[in-house]
PDB file as gemmi writes it, atoms N, CA and C in Angstrom:
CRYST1    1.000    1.000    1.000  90.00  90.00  90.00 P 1                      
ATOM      1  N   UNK A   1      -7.476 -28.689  -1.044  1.00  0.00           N  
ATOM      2  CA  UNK A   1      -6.608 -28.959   0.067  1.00  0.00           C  
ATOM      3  C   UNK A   1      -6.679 -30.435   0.422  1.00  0.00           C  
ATOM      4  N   UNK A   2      -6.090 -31.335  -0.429  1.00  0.00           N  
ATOM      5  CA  UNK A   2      -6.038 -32.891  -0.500  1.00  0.00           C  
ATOM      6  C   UNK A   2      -5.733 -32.879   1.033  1.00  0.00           C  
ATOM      7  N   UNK A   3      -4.502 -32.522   1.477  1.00  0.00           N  
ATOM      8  CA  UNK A   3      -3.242 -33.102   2.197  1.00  0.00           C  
ATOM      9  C   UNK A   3      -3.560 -32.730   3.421  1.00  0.00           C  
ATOM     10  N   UNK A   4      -4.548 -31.417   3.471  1.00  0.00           N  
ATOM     11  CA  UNK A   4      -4.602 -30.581   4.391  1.00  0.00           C  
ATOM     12  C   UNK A   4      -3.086 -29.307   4.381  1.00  0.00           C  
ATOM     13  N   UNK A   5      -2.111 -29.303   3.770  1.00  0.00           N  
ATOM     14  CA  UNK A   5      -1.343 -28.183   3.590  1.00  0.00           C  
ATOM     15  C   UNK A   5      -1.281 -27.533   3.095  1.00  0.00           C  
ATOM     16  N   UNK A   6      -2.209 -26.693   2.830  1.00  0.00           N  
ATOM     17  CA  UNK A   6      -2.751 -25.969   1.883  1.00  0.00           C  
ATOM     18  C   UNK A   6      -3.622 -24.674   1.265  1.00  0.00           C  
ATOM     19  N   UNK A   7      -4.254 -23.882   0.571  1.00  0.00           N  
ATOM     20  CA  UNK A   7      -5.085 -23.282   0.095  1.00  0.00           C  
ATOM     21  C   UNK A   7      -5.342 -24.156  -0.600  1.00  0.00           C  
ATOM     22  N   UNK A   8      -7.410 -24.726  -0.624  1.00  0.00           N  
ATOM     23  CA  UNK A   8      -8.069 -25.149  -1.409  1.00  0.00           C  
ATOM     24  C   UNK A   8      -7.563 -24.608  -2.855  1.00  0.00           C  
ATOM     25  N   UNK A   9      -7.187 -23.563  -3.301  1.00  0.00           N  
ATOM     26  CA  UNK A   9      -7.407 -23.372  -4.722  1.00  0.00           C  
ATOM     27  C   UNK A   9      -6.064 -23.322  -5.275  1.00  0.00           C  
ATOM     28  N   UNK A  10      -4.842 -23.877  -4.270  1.00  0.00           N  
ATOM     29  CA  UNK A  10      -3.404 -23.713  -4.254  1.00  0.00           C  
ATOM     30  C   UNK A  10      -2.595 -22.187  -5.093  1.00  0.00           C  
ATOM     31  N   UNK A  11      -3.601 -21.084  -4.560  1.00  0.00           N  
ATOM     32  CA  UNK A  11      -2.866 -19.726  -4.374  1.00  0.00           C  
ATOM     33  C   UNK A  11      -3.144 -19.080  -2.932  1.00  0.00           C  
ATOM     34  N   UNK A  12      -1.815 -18.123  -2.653  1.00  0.00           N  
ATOM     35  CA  UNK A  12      -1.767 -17.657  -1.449  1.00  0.00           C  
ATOM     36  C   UNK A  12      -2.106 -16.011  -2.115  1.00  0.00           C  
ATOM     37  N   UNK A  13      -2.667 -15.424  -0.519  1.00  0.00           N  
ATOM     38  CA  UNK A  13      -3.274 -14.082  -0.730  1.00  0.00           C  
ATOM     39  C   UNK A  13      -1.515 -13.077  -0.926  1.00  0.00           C  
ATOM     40  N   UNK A  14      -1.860 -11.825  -0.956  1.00  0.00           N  
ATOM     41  CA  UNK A  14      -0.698 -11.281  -0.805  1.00  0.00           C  
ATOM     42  C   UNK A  14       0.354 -11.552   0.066  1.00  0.00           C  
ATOM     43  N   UNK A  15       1.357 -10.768   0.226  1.00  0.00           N  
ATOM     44  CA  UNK A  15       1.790 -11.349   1.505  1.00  0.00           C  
ATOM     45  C   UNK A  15       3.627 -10.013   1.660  1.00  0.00           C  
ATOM     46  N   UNK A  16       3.691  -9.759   2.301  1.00  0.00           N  
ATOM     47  CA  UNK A  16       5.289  -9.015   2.200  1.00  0.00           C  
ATOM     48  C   UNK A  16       6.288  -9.704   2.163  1.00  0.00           C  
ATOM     49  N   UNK A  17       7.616  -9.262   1.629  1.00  0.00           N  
ATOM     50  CA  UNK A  17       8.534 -10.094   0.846  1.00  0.00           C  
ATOM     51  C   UNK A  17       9.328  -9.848   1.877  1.00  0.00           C  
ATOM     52  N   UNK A  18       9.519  -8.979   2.750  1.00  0.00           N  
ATOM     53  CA  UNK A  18      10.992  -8.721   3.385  1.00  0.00           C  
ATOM     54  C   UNK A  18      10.565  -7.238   4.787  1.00  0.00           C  
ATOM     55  N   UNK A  19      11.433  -7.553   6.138  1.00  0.00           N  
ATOM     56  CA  UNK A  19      11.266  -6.772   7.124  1.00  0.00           C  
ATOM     57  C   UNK A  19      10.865  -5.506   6.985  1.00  0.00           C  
ATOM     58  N   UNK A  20      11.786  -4.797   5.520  1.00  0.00           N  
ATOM     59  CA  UNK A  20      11.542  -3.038   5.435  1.00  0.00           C  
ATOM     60  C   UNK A  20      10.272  -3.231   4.632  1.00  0.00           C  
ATOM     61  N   UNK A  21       9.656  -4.325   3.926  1.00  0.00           N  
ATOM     62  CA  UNK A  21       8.184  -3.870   2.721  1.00  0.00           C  
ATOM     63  C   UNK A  21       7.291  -3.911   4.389  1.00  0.00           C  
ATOM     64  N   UNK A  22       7.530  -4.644   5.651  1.00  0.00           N  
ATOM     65  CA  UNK A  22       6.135  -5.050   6.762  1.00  0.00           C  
ATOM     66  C   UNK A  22       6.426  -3.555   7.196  1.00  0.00           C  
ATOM     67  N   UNK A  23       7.886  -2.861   7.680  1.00  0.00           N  
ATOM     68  CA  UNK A  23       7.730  -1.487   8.356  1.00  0.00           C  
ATOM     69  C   UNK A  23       7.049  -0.522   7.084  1.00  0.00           C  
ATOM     70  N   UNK A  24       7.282  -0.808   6.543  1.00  0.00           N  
ATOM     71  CA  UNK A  24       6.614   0.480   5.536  1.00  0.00           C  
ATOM     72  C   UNK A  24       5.018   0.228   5.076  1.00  0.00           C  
ATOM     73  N   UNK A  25       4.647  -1.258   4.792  1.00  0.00           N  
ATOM     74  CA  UNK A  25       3.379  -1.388   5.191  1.00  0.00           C  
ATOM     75  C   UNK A  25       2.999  -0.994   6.393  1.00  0.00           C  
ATOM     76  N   UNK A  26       3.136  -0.937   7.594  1.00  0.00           N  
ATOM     77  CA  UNK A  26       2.769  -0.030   8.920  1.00  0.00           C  
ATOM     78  C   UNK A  26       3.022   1.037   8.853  1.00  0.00           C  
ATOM     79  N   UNK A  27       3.619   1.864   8.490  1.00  0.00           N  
ATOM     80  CA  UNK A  27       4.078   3.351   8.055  1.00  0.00           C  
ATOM     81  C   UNK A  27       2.267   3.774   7.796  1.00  0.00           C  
ATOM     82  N   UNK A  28       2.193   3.095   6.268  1.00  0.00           N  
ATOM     83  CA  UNK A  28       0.960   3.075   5.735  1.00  0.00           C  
ATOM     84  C   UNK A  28      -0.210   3.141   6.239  1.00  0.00           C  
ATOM     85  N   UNK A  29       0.045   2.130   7.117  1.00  0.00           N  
ATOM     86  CA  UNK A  29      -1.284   1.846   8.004  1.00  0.00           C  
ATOM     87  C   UNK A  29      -1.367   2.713   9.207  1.00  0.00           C  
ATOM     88  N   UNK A  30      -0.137   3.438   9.866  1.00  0.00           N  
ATOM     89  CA  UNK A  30      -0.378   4.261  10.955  1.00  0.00           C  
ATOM     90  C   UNK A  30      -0.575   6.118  10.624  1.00  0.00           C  
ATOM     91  N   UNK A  31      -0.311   6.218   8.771  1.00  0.00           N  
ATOM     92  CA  UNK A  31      -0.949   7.439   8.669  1.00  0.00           C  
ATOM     93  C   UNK A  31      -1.927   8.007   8.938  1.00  0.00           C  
ATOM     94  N   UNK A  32      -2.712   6.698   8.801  1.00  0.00           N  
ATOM     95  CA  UNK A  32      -4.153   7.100   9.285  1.00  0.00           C  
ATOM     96  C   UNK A  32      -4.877   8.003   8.281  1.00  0.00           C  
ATOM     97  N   UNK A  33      -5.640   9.095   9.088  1.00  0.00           N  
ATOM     98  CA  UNK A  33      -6.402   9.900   8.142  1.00  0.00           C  
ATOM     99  C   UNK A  33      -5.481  11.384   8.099  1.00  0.00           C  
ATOM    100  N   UNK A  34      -4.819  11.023   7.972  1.00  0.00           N  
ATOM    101  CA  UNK A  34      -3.271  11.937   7.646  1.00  0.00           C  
ATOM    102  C   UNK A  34      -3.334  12.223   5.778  1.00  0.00           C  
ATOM    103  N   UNK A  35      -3.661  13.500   5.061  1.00  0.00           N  
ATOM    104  CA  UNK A  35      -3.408  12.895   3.678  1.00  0.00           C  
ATOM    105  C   UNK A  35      -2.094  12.585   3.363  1.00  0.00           C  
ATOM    106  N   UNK A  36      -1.081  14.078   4.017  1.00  0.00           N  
ATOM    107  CA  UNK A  36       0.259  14.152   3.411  1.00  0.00           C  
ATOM    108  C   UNK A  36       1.130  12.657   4.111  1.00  0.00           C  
ATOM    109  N   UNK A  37       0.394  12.512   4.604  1.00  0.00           N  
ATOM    110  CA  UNK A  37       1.557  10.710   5.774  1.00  0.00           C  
ATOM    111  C   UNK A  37       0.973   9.813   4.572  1.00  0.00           C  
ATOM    112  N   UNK A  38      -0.449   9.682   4.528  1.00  0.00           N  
ATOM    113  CA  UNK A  38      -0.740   8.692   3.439  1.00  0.00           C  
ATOM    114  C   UNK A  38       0.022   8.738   2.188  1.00  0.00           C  
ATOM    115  N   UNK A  39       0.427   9.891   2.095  1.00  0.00           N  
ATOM    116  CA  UNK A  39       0.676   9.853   0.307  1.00  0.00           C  
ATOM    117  C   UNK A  39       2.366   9.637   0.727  1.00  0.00           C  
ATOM    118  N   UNK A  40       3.413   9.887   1.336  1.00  0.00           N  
ATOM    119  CA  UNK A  40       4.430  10.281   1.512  1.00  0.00           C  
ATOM    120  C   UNK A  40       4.449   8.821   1.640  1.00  0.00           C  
ATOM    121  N   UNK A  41       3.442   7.806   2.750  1.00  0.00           N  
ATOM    122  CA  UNK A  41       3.887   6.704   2.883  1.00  0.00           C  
ATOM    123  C   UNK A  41       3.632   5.756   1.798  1.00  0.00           C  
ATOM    124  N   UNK A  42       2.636   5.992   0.985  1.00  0.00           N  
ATOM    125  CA  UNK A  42       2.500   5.157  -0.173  1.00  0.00           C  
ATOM    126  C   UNK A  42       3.523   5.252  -1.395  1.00  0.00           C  
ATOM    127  N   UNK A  43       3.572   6.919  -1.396  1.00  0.00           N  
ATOM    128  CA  UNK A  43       5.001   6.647  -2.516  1.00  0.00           C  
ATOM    129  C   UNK A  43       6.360   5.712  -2.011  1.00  0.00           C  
ATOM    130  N   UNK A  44       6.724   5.715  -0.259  1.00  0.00           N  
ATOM    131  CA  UNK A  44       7.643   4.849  -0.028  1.00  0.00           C  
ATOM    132  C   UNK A  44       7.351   3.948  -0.311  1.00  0.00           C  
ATOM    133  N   UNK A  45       6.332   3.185  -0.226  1.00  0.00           N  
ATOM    134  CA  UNK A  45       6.091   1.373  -0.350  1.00  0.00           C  
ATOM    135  C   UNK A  45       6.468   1.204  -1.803  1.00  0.00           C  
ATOM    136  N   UNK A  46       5.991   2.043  -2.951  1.00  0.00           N  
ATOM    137  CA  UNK A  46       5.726   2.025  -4.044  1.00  0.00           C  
ATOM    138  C   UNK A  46       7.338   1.672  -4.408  1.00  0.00           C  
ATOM    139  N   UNK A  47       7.867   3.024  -4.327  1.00  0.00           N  
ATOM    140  CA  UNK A  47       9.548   3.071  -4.552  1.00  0.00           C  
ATOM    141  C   UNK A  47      10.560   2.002  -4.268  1.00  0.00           C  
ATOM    142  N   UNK A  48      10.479   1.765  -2.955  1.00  0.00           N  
ATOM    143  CA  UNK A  48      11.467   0.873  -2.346  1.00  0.00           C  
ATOM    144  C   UNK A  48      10.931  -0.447  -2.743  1.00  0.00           C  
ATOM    145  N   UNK A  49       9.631  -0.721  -2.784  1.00  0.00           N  
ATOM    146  CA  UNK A  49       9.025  -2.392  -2.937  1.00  0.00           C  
ATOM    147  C   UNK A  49       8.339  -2.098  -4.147  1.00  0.00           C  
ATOM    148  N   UNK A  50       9.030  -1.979  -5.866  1.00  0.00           N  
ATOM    149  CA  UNK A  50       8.096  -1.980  -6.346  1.00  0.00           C  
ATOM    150  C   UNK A  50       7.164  -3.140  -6.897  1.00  0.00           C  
ATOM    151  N   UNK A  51       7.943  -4.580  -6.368  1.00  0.00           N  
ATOM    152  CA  UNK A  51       7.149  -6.053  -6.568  1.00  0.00           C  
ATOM    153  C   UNK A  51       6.266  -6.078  -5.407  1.00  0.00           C  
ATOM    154  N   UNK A  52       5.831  -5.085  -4.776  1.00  0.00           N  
ATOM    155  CA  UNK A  52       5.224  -5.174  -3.884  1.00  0.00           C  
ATOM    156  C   UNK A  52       3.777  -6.098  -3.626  1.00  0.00           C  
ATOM    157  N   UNK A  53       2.776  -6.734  -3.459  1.00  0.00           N  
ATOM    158  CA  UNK A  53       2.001  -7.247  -3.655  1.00  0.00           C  
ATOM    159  C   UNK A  53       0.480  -6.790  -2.857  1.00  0.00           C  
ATOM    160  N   UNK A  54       0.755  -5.622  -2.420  1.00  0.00           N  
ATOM    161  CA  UNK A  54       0.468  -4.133  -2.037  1.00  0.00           C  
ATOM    162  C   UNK A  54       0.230  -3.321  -2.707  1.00  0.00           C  
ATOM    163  N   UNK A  55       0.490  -2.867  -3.724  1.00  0.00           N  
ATOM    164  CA  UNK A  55       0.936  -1.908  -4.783  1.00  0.00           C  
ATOM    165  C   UNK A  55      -0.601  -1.003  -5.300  1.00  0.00           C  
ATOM    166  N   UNK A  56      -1.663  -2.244  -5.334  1.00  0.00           N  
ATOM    167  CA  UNK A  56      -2.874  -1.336  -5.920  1.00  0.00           C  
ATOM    168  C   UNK A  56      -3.225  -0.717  -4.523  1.00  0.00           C  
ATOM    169  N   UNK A  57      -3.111  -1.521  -3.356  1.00  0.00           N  
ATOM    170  CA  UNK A  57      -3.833  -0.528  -2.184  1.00  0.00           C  
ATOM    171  C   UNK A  57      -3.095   0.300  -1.978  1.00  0.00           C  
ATOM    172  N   UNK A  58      -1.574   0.491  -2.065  1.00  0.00           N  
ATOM    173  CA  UNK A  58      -0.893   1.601  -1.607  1.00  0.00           C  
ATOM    174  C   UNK A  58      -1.299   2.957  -2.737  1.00  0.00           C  
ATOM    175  N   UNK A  59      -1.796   2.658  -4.327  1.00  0.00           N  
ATOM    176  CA  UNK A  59      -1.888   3.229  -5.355  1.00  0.00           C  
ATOM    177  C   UNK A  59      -3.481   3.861  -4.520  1.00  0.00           C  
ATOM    178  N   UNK A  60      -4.122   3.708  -4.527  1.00  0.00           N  
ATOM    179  CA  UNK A  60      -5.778   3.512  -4.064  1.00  0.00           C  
ATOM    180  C   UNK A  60      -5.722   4.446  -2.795  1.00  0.00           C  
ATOM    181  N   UNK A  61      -4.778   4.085  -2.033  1.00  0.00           N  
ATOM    182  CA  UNK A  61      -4.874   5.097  -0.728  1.00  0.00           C  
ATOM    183  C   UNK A  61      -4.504   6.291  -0.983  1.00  0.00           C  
ATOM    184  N   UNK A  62      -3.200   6.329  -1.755  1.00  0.00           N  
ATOM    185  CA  UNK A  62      -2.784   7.347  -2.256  1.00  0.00           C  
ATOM    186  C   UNK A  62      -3.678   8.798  -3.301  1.00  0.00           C  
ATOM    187  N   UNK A  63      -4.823   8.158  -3.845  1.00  0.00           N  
ATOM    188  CA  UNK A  63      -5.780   8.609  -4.852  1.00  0.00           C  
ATOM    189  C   UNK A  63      -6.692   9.395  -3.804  1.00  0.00           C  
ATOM    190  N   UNK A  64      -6.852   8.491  -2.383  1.00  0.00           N  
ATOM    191  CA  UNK A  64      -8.086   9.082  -2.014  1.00  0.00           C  
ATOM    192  C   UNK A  64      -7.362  10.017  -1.043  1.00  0.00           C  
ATOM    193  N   UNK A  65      -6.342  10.153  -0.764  1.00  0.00           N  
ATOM    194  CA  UNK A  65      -5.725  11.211   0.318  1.00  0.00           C  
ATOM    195  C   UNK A  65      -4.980  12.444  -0.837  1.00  0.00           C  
ATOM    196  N   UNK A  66      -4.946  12.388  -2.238  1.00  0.00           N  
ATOM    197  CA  UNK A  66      -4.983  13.325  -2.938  1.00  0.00           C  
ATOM    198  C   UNK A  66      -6.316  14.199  -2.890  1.00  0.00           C  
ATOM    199  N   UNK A  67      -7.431  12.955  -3.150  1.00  0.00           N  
ATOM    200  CA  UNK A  67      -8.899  13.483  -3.032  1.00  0.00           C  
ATOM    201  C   UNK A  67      -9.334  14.525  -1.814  1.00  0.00           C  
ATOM    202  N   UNK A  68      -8.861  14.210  -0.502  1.00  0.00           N  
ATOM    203  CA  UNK A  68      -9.114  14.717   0.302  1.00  0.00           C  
ATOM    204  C   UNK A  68      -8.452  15.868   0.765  1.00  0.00           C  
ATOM    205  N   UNK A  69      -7.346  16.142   0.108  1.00  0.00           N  
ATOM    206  CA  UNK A  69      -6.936  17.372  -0.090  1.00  0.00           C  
ATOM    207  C   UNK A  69      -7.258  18.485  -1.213  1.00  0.00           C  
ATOM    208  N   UNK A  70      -8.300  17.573  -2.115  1.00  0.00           N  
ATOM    209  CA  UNK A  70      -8.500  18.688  -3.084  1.00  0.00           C  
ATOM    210  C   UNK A  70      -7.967  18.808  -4.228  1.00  0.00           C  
ATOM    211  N   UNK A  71      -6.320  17.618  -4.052  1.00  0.00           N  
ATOM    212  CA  UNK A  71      -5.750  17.651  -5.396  1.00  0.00           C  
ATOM    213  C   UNK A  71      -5.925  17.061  -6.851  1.00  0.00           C  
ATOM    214  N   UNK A  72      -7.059  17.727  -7.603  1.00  0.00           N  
ATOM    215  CA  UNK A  72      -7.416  17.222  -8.555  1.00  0.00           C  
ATOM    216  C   UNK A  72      -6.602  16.450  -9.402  1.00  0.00           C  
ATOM    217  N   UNK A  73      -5.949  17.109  -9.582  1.00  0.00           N  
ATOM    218  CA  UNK A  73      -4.653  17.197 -10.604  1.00  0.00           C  
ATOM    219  C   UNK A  73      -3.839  15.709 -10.492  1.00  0.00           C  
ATOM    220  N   UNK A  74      -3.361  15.922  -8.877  1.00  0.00           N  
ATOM    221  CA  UNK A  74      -2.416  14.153  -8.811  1.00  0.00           C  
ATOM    222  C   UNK A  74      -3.625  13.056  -8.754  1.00  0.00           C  
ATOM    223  N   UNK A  75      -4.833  13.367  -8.691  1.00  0.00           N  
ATOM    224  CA  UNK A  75      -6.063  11.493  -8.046  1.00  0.00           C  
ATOM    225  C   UNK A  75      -5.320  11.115  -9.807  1.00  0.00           C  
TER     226      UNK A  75                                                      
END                                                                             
């Protein structure tokens, strides 16, 4: 970060591309410990944003709210 405008290593962390990827990231985040909201909301992020930059945590949440229902089959 010469300039000070910057990331020292000049990459930025993730970030959402557009108004409907931030509501559906909150979708995500307000399922909570919901499995069927988790999974219903992760396949939306997945679908609609699939450049998402999100994508492994929405994949990841989705695995463990299969888990917690028992569904072997979809983790």
């Amino acid at each position: 970060m010469p300039d000070g405008s910057g990331p020292a290593c000049g990459t930025e962390g993730p970030a959402p591309k557009s108004k409907g990827e931030v509501e559906a990231l909150q979708a995500l985040q307000a399922a909570g410990g919901d499995p069927d909201k988790s999974i219903a909301a992760a396949e939306n992020l997945i679908t609609k944003f699939a450049d998402t930059d999100f994508k492994s945590i929405a994949l990841y949440i989705e695995a463990d709210a299969y888990q917690r229902k028992g569904d072997w089959d979809k983790i």
